[in-house]
Amino acid sequence: MSEMTNDSLTGSARMEKIVALCKRRGFVFPASEIYGGINGFWDYGPLGAQLKNNLRDAWWRDMVEAPPIGPDGHPLSIVGLDSSIVQNPKAWIASGHVGGFSDPMIDCRESKARYRADHLMVLRPKEQGEYLALFAFLEGEPEPALKRAKKVLRLSVHLADFETHLLSELNEEERSKVYGPDAAKAGTLTEPREFNLMFKTYVGATSSEDNVAYLRPETAQGIFLNYKNVLDTSRVRVPFGIAQVGKAFRNEVTPRNYIFRSREFEQMEMEWFCAPDEAASWFEFWSKTRLEWWKSLGVAEENLRLRKHDQDELAHYSREGEGTYDVEYRYPFTAPDFGELEGVAHRGDFDLTQHQEHSKTKLQYFDPETRERFMPHVIEPASGLTRGVLAILCESYFVDPERPSPEIMRFPSRLAPIKAGVFPLVNKDGMPEIAEKLYLELRTKFPTQFDVKQAIGKRYARMDEAGTPFCFTIDGETTTEQTVTVRDRDTGSQERIAIDSVSAFLSERVG
Ligand code: GAP
């Protein structure tokens, strides 16, 4: 058995391999591919849809059905919700999204391309020649800027010959000397302008401003809008949580890094309503609990970290003294650095107060024990379901150079789209019939695949790429000894077990 590795390939080379496997094996496809695709939108194929559902179900199970144990040793109280994507537009004015949910954007007058201002960096020559020339690039992608620099400076330059700066650090004079990432001339980048990320639509037959509505940019607001309904109809008492999984839409200026930043994506969010004086300790509790959850799924500790936002990174709903932790993952395109996987925000009473004011509906909580009224504060663990799928794909991608088909998706068994493969060794001597019978039995409990096509080695390789933890093969001995071969995806090793113990074997290992 050979040593498997998931770090022999790094950065963009590793990412390219993962993207290619995901396409080839039906995890993720570009949306509308036959029409040339549409930037920032993705479709999840048979394996991807199942993987995403499994991650969603794991979150729902651990958040709503069996919530964590609280600091007092008792289970927390969290209920589920499924709210509408389109809400009354007044809700988005109150939440601050219509006025403030924007990113600074820069246009290029020459190429007509648009960039997020805070993602633009520049290369500045360490030794300036007769004229100053600076070369802009999108964070993490300096190669095109280096190529442009070689052309403009007519020198064989290397990255080490440049300093890197944020575009926003330059003065006006310097900005006029910047070559945009896709431009042949200098000085074509505009000043930054705020660009609202909300997708607008019209409700009803006429498309007038009176009928404007928005696709939700976060699932969270649906929770705030239903906070009173939930309080009035269920037995929850503060502190408690409301959880929701669903689509969110943002007209991102520069969707990139595969499914990391897309324009349509899914979130798994939970709003934890608590007494104001307890909010700070719940903030710490949820930050740590969420980091541990990603570890419990099988994400390696060294690829995860908790990072507190600097004051200038905070969203419009966070005020001084409040804040946000990010659970970050080391994606191949951020490595050796980390990128956001989940945010845990202290939202204070911002949202409920805003909705109370704008809707004229009392949203204060009445504590039946102290007989006091107060506006709960909110701690929000907000993760991306689709971004989580990306982290799981990156984490699970391994290469075993000694296998004929070296690529293996080592999904944690809880998340694996297919839990077992069942094969007849050859398509004769009664083997297909026994294999089909076993398959029919297993599929009542586990997502199982039955495969009779091609040589057994190819069938194992197909299951390795799909990330199936175990394969069971019916062979000549099955008919005489009532045993089957079990092959382990990660080690490639095989053992024989009784055919009537297969189901118990799987239950023990994949749950
Ligand atoms: N309700 C708070 C909120 O929406 P956020 O940090 O903007 O906070 C939460 O989003 C999570 O949603 C992020 O940590 C990320 O995992 C995911 N997310 C945000 N924007 C995304 C995008 N454009 N594409 C994919 N996932 C995204």
XYZ file of C-alpha atoms and ligand atoms in Angstrom:
538
model
C 0.000 0.000 0.000
C 1.379 3.384 -0.952
C 1.479 6.618 0.994
C -1.369 8.939 0.060
C -0.959 12.648 0.013
C -3.143 15.664 -0.366
C -0.403 18.252 -0.378
C 1.959 17.218 -3.158
C -0.080 19.509 -5.392
C -0.608 23.034 -4.175
C -2.261 26.289 -5.156
C -3.816 26.662 -8.564
C -2.459 23.307 -9.826
C -4.312 21.515 -7.036
C -7.446 23.585 -7.592
C -7.421 22.820 -11.318
C -7.302 19.083 -10.565
C -10.213 19.348 -8.119
C -12.316 21.393 -10.548
C -11.595 18.905 -13.354
C -12.546 15.921 -11.198
C -15.732 17.660 -10.047
C -16.719 18.268 -13.662
C -15.728 14.815 -14.903
C -17.524 12.981 -12.103
C -20.630 15.137 -11.900
C -20.136 17.076 -8.687
C -20.331 20.617 -10.093
C -21.087 21.973 -13.587
C -21.030 25.570 -14.831
C -24.673 26.731 -15.030
C -26.108 26.974 -18.585
C -22.941 25.388 -19.900
C -24.357 24.632 -23.373
C -24.971 28.388 -23.784
C -21.457 29.319 -22.701
C -22.223 29.453 -18.956
C -23.142 32.459 -16.830
C -20.523 33.957 -14.544
C -21.064 33.250 -10.848
C -23.684 30.492 -11.197
C -23.139 26.766 -10.750
C -25.167 23.570 -10.970
C -24.638 20.580 -8.701
C -24.634 17.226 -10.507
C -25.736 13.852 -9.112
C -22.767 13.434 -6.752
C -22.568 17.146 -5.865
C -26.277 17.395 -5.034
C -25.997 14.383 -2.715
C -22.829 15.733 -1.069
C -24.497 19.117 -0.530
C -27.622 17.468 0.908
C -25.474 15.416 3.279
C -23.655 18.518 4.545
C -26.977 20.346 4.931
C -28.476 17.365 6.808
C -25.441 17.106 9.097
C -25.804 20.815 9.984
C -29.582 20.514 10.519
C -29.144 17.408 12.637
C -26.449 18.990 14.850
C -28.123 22.399 15.035
C -31.894 21.695 15.139
C -32.556 18.019 15.877
C -29.746 17.471 18.377
C -28.411 20.970 19.224
C -25.174 21.348 21.151
C -25.034 21.084 24.920
C -24.867 24.551 26.474
C -22.419 25.847 29.101
C -24.874 24.754 31.863
C -24.721 21.127 30.687
C -28.222 21.112 29.157
C -29.111 20.905 25.450
C -29.742 24.250 23.785
C -33.150 25.085 22.342
C -33.081 25.668 18.566
C -36.012 25.396 16.140
C -36.072 25.317 12.336
C -37.609 27.643 9.756
C -38.049 27.845 5.996
C -38.925 31.401 4.992
C -39.623 32.907 1.595
C -36.789 34.142 -0.631
C -38.822 37.222 -1.623
C -40.095 39.344 1.268
C -41.737 42.748 1.513
C -39.073 45.189 0.196
C -39.563 47.327 3.324
C -37.830 44.521 5.245
C -34.643 45.103 3.232
C -34.799 48.837 3.804
C -35.105 48.222 7.557
C -32.283 45.662 7.565
C -29.961 48.174 5.920
C -29.414 46.095 2.798
C -31.061 48.468 0.315
C -29.008 51.397 1.603
C -25.813 49.744 2.748
C -25.226 46.301 1.301
C -22.621 47.261 -1.240
C -19.056 46.676 -2.316
C -16.720 49.326 -3.748
C -16.220 48.681 -7.444
C -13.771 49.937 -10.043
C -14.423 49.897 -13.793
C -11.854 49.757 -16.545
C -12.692 52.263 -19.291
C -10.637 50.286 -21.808
C -11.599 46.646 -21.205
C -15.037 47.395 -19.673
C -14.165 44.861 -16.948
C -15.344 45.531 -13.387
C -13.399 44.709 -10.220
C -13.982 44.832 -6.499
C -11.809 47.736 -5.363
C -10.683 45.937 -2.214
C -9.506 42.955 -4.305
C -7.197 45.025 -6.538
C -3.466 45.057 -5.829
C -0.603 46.642 -7.760
C 2.976 45.696 -8.600
C 5.375 48.633 -8.187
C 8.935 48.208 -9.528
C 11.451 48.301 -6.688
C 13.760 50.249 -8.983
C 11.848 52.884 -10.828
C 13.152 53.741 -14.308
C 12.603 57.012 -16.129
C 8.810 56.702 -15.966
C 6.661 55.235 -13.206
C 4.478 52.321 -14.309
C 2.317 50.234 -11.939
C 0.467 47.023 -12.790
C -2.846 46.062 -11.215
C -3.963 42.524 -10.535
C -6.668 40.655 -8.667
C -5.438 39.499 -5.265
C -3.698 36.135 -5.603
C -3.385 36.358 -9.409
C -0.270 38.485 -10.185
C 0.860 36.544 -13.300
C -1.033 38.631 -15.925
C 0.309 41.834 -14.325
C 3.850 40.479 -14.496
C 3.368 39.657 -18.182
C 2.109 43.196 -18.826
C 5.091 44.620 -16.905
C 7.522 42.664 -19.092
C 5.873 44.091 -22.204
C 5.673 47.685 -20.996
C 9.088 47.853 -19.321
C 10.715 45.736 -22.055
C 12.674 43.943 -19.367
C 12.833 40.366 -18.225
C 11.407 41.050 -14.769
C 10.407 38.698 -11.961
C 7.936 39.038 -9.110
C 10.863 39.654 -6.754
C 11.588 42.889 -8.664
C 8.303 44.415 -7.426
C 6.685 45.585 -4.236
C 3.019 44.752 -3.773
C 0.525 47.404 -2.632
C -3.217 47.771 -2.335
C -4.531 49.944 -5.166
C -6.373 52.013 -2.551
C -3.021 53.042 -1.004
C -1.938 54.970 -4.142
C -2.269 58.727 -4.585
C -3.985 60.313 -7.590
C -0.773 60.789 -9.555
C 0.228 57.157 -9.028
C -3.226 55.870 -9.976
C -2.912 57.537 -13.380
C 0.141 55.330 -14.025
C -1.648 52.037 -13.282
C -2.250 49.476 -16.014
C -5.567 47.704 -15.255
C -5.536 43.870 -15.062
C -7.007 43.601 -18.570
C -5.834 46.869 -20.145
C -3.041 47.707 -22.581
C -2.959 51.419 -21.613
C -2.315 53.051 -18.240
C -4.802 55.233 -16.360
C -8.001 53.509 -17.473
C -9.277 52.494 -14.018
C -12.085 54.626 -12.583
C -12.399 55.863 -8.995
C -14.197 53.348 -6.729
C -18.000 53.578 -6.577
C -20.384 51.753 -4.246
C -22.283 48.964 -6.012
C -25.366 47.455 -4.337
C -25.266 43.663 -4.338
C -29.022 43.075 -4.133
C -30.714 41.315 -7.054
C -33.793 43.333 -7.984
C -36.951 41.869 -9.466
C -40.598 42.897 -9.978
C -43.585 41.249 -8.387
C -46.759 41.048 -10.487
C -47.566 41.942 -14.056
C -46.078 45.440 -14.243
C -42.430 46.303 -13.860
C -42.769 49.686 -12.169
C -40.771 50.950 -9.184
C -43.861 50.281 -7.015
C -43.470 46.565 -7.666
C -39.773 46.256 -6.926
C -38.756 43.319 -4.767
C -35.395 41.734 -3.941
C -33.998 38.229 -3.845
C -32.702 37.753 -0.302
C -28.950 38.334 0.084
C -28.936 36.372 3.374
C -31.322 33.862 4.937
C -30.992 35.651 8.290
C -33.637 38.323 7.692
C -36.361 35.696 7.157
C -35.551 34.571 10.697
C -35.888 38.082 12.183
C -39.169 38.564 10.320
C -40.523 35.356 11.897
C -39.018 35.783 15.378
C -42.377 36.891 16.824
C -44.315 34.135 15.008
C -41.972 31.523 16.423
C -42.125 32.988 19.949
C -45.928 33.127 19.831
C -46.422 29.621 18.467
C -43.711 27.449 19.977
C -42.554 26.939 23.537
C -39.138 28.546 23.118
C -37.893 31.014 25.706
C -34.837 33.291 25.545
C -32.117 32.110 25.081
C -33.093 30.130 21.996
C -32.185 29.870 18.336
C -33.928 29.767 14.965
C -32.103 28.008 12.164
C -32.615 28.091 8.424
C -30.936 26.660 5.326
C -31.586 28.078 1.891
C -30.599 30.024 -1.179
C -29.178 33.524 -1.056
C -28.341 35.805 -3.964
C -25.692 38.511 -4.291
C -24.769 40.316 -7.466
C -21.066 39.928 -6.627
C -18.793 42.307 -8.570
C -16.150 39.647 -9.115
C -17.440 36.122 -8.529
C -14.359 33.919 -8.432
C -12.441 30.992 -7.048
C -14.895 28.426 -8.405
C -17.916 28.072 -6.084
C -16.240 30.092 -3.279
C -17.814 33.397 -4.284
C -20.854 32.913 -6.479
C -23.918 34.988 -7.222
C -26.399 32.299 -6.189
C -25.385 30.164 -3.219
C -26.786 28.497 -0.132
C -26.404 29.438 3.495
C -26.942 27.648 6.808
C -27.680 30.328 9.388
C -28.818 30.325 12.985
C -29.858 33.396 14.958
C -29.341 32.920 18.694
C -31.578 35.269 20.717
C -30.239 35.972 24.207
C -30.287 38.482 27.063
C -28.055 41.515 26.305
C -25.811 40.910 29.324
C -25.172 37.304 28.231
C -24.427 38.090 24.578
C -20.658 38.424 24.976
C -20.283 34.960 26.506
C -22.629 33.375 23.910
C -20.500 35.028 21.202
C -17.422 33.210 22.509
C -19.395 29.970 22.994
C -20.750 29.899 19.434
C -17.417 30.824 17.841
C -15.672 27.901 19.494
C -18.598 25.504 19.010
C -18.737 26.224 15.274
C -14.994 25.738 14.826
C -15.282 22.396 16.627
C -18.212 21.389 14.397
C -16.137 21.677 11.234
C -13.430 19.623 12.912
C -15.998 16.991 13.945
C -16.886 16.577 10.263
C -13.323 15.509 9.554
C -11.713 18.774 8.440
C -8.085 18.742 9.632
C -7.324 21.042 12.546
C -4.330 22.590 10.770
C -6.582 23.670 7.879
C -9.003 25.554 10.138
C -8.654 28.625 12.312
C -10.748 31.201 14.146
C -9.970 34.827 13.309
C -11.546 37.911 14.859
C -12.437 40.690 12.403
C -10.588 43.966 12.577
C -12.843 46.948 13.319
C -12.721 48.123 9.666
C -13.988 44.737 8.377
C -17.220 44.713 10.359
C -20.587 44.498 8.568
C -23.127 47.317 8.815
C -25.010 45.571 11.670
C -22.009 45.223 13.996
C -21.366 48.091 16.370
C -18.432 48.926 18.561
C -17.824 46.318 21.235
C -19.639 43.742 19.127
C -17.816 41.949 16.371
C -17.375 38.926 14.175
C -15.229 35.828 14.263
C -14.571 34.007 11.017
C -14.072 30.277 10.939
C -11.507 30.108 8.159
C -10.324 27.240 5.972
C -7.031 26.914 4.114
C -8.354 26.657 0.514
C -5.801 25.749 -2.201
C -6.201 29.268 -3.677
C -5.577 30.991 -0.324
C -2.836 28.637 0.932
C -0.712 29.067 2.930
C -3.252 31.657 4.090
C -6.906 31.073 4.992
C -10.277 32.226 3.621
C -13.734 32.584 5.198
C -15.862 29.494 5.651
C -18.325 30.741 8.257
C -18.911 33.999 10.113
C -20.040 34.175 13.728
C -21.389 37.696 14.244
C -22.514 39.560 17.319
C -25.417 41.481 15.759
C -26.547 43.083 19.017
C -30.184 44.222 18.820
C -29.652 45.926 15.455
C -32.048 43.823 13.366
C -34.937 43.460 15.812
C -34.799 47.178 16.664
C -34.790 48.145 12.994
C -37.743 45.852 12.194
C -39.646 47.087 15.256
C -39.191 50.693 14.137
C -39.994 50.136 10.468
C -42.889 47.690 10.904
C -44.354 49.372 14.013
C -44.670 45.897 15.549
C -43.481 45.366 19.129
C -40.660 42.846 19.070
C -39.431 43.110 22.651
C -39.269 39.918 24.642
C -41.279 39.579 27.860
C -39.468 37.446 30.415
C -42.176 35.542 32.353
C -39.865 34.983 35.326
C -38.474 38.484 35.890
C -41.537 40.140 34.272
C -39.148 42.432 32.403
C -39.241 43.441 28.758
C -36.075 43.713 26.694
C -34.879 43.514 23.144
C -32.851 40.294 22.776
C -29.342 40.481 21.394
C -28.381 38.120 18.619
C -25.349 35.922 17.992
C -25.327 34.557 14.459
C -23.295 31.572 13.239
C -23.677 31.959 9.447
C -22.043 29.444 7.180
C -22.103 28.902 3.482
C -23.480 25.497 2.510
C -21.986 25.697 -0.971
C -18.752 27.149 0.424
C -18.726 24.279 2.918
C -19.065 21.840 0.009
C -15.984 23.490 -1.513
C -14.016 23.084 1.720
C -15.044 19.410 1.943
C -14.088 18.819 -1.705
C -10.668 20.428 -1.171
C -10.097 18.616 2.108
C -11.061 15.220 0.669
C -8.986 15.334 -2.524
C -6.038 12.927 -2.266
C -3.587 11.513 -4.764
C -2.059 8.043 -4.496
C 0.638 8.005 -7.185
C 0.863 4.228 -7.024
C -2.725 3.534 -7.975
C -3.513 3.251 -11.720
C -6.232 5.910 -11.187
C -4.554 8.008 -8.507
C -7.294 10.504 -7.583
C -9.389 9.676 -4.526
C -12.048 11.677 -2.714
C -11.664 10.669 0.913
C -14.991 12.072 2.106
C -15.837 11.569 5.761
C -18.322 8.678 5.673
C -21.094 10.920 7.071
C -20.841 13.129 3.986
C -19.935 10.621 1.251
C -22.577 10.805 -1.503
C -22.477 7.015 -1.996
C -21.730 4.830 1.016
C -21.221 1.476 -0.712
C -20.580 -0.097 -4.112
C -21.746 -3.625 -4.922
C -20.195 -5.526 -7.842
C -20.255 -9.016 -9.281
C -16.650 -9.957 -10.111
C -17.806 -11.317 -13.476
C -21.184 -11.280 -15.150
C -21.842 -15.030 -14.983
C -22.093 -18.018 -12.655
C -24.920 -16.500 -10.646
C -22.771 -13.589 -9.377
C -24.866 -10.728 -10.843
C -28.017 -12.159 -9.242
C -26.420 -12.419 -5.770
C -24.903 -8.939 -6.152
C -28.239 -7.425 -7.152
C -29.941 -9.053 -4.159
C -27.306 -7.568 -1.821
C -27.632 -4.189 -3.526
C -31.425 -4.213 -3.101
C -30.996 -4.975 0.587
C -28.317 -2.318 1.226
C -30.027 0.503 -0.651
C -32.941 0.460 1.804
C -30.482 1.800 4.406
C -27.540 3.411 2.577
C -27.063 5.208 -0.748
C -25.552 2.292 -2.672
C -24.379 1.856 -6.257
C -24.572 -1.352 -8.289
C -22.013 -1.563 -11.086
C -21.455 -4.393 -13.541
C -19.540 -2.507 -16.250
C -15.826 -2.957 -17.086
C -13.011 -4.635 -15.148
C -13.218 -4.678 -11.359
C -10.189 -2.337 -11.032
C -11.974 0.317 -13.110
C -15.080 -0.031 -10.973
C -13.013 0.496 -7.801
C -11.357 3.545 -9.375
C -14.768 5.025 -10.247
C -15.878 4.571 -6.651
C -12.603 6.106 -5.353
C -13.238 9.257 -7.384
C -16.830 9.383 -6.137
C -15.505 8.984 -2.585
C -17.377 5.749 -1.762
C -15.888 4.367 1.479
C -16.525 0.633 0.858
C -17.058 -1.724 -2.095
C -18.392 -5.280 -1.815
C -17.532 -7.800 -4.513
C -19.358 -11.045 -5.137
C -16.973 -13.685 -6.501
C -16.586 -17.449 -6.872
C -16.225 -17.959 -3.122
C -19.501 -16.195 -2.412
C -21.482 -19.084 -3.849
C -19.594 -21.715 -1.858
C -18.584 -19.867 1.348
C -21.312 -17.199 1.607
C -18.617 -14.497 1.912
C -17.849 -11.304 -0.030
C -14.755 -9.151 -0.463
C -14.802 -5.722 1.216
C -12.448 -3.151 -0.264
C -11.504 -0.086 1.749
C -11.317 3.126 -0.326
C -8.508 4.741 1.656
C -6.110 1.831 2.029
C -7.147 -0.244 -0.998
C -6.925 -3.281 1.298
C -9.395 -6.151 1.037
C -10.857 -8.607 3.518
C -13.579 -11.224 3.411
C -16.713 -11.032 5.513
C -19.928 -13.069 5.618
C -22.475 -11.802 3.111
C -25.148 -11.605 5.799
C -22.964 -9.303 7.922
C -22.497 -6.644 5.212
C -25.325 -4.444 6.425
C -24.081 -4.526 10.032
C -20.508 -3.872 8.804
C -21.702 -0.736 7.002
C -23.928 0.465 9.866
C -20.946 0.322 12.184
C -18.690 2.307 9.850
C -20.892 4.756 7.980
C -23.754 5.138 10.465
N -26.243 36.716 7.713
C -24.847 37.044 7.738
C -24.169 36.806 6.474
O -24.796 36.583 5.458
P -21.820 36.667 5.376
O -20.475 36.559 6.014
O -22.031 37.685 4.335
O -22.824 36.866 6.585
C -22.214 34.098 5.611
O -22.215 35.246 4.799
C -21.549 32.963 4.863
O -22.184 32.773 3.599
C -20.076 33.207 4.523
O -19.237 32.832 5.599
C -19.876 32.296 3.330
O -19.645 30.965 3.759
C -21.234 32.350 2.640
N -21.202 33.306 1.510
C -21.312 34.647 1.563
N -21.240 35.179 0.332
C -21.075 34.143 -0.520
C -20.935 34.039 -1.935
N -20.981 35.112 -2.730
N -20.773 32.803 -2.484
C -20.750 31.698 -1.694
N -20.881 31.740 -0.358
C -21.044 32.937 0.230
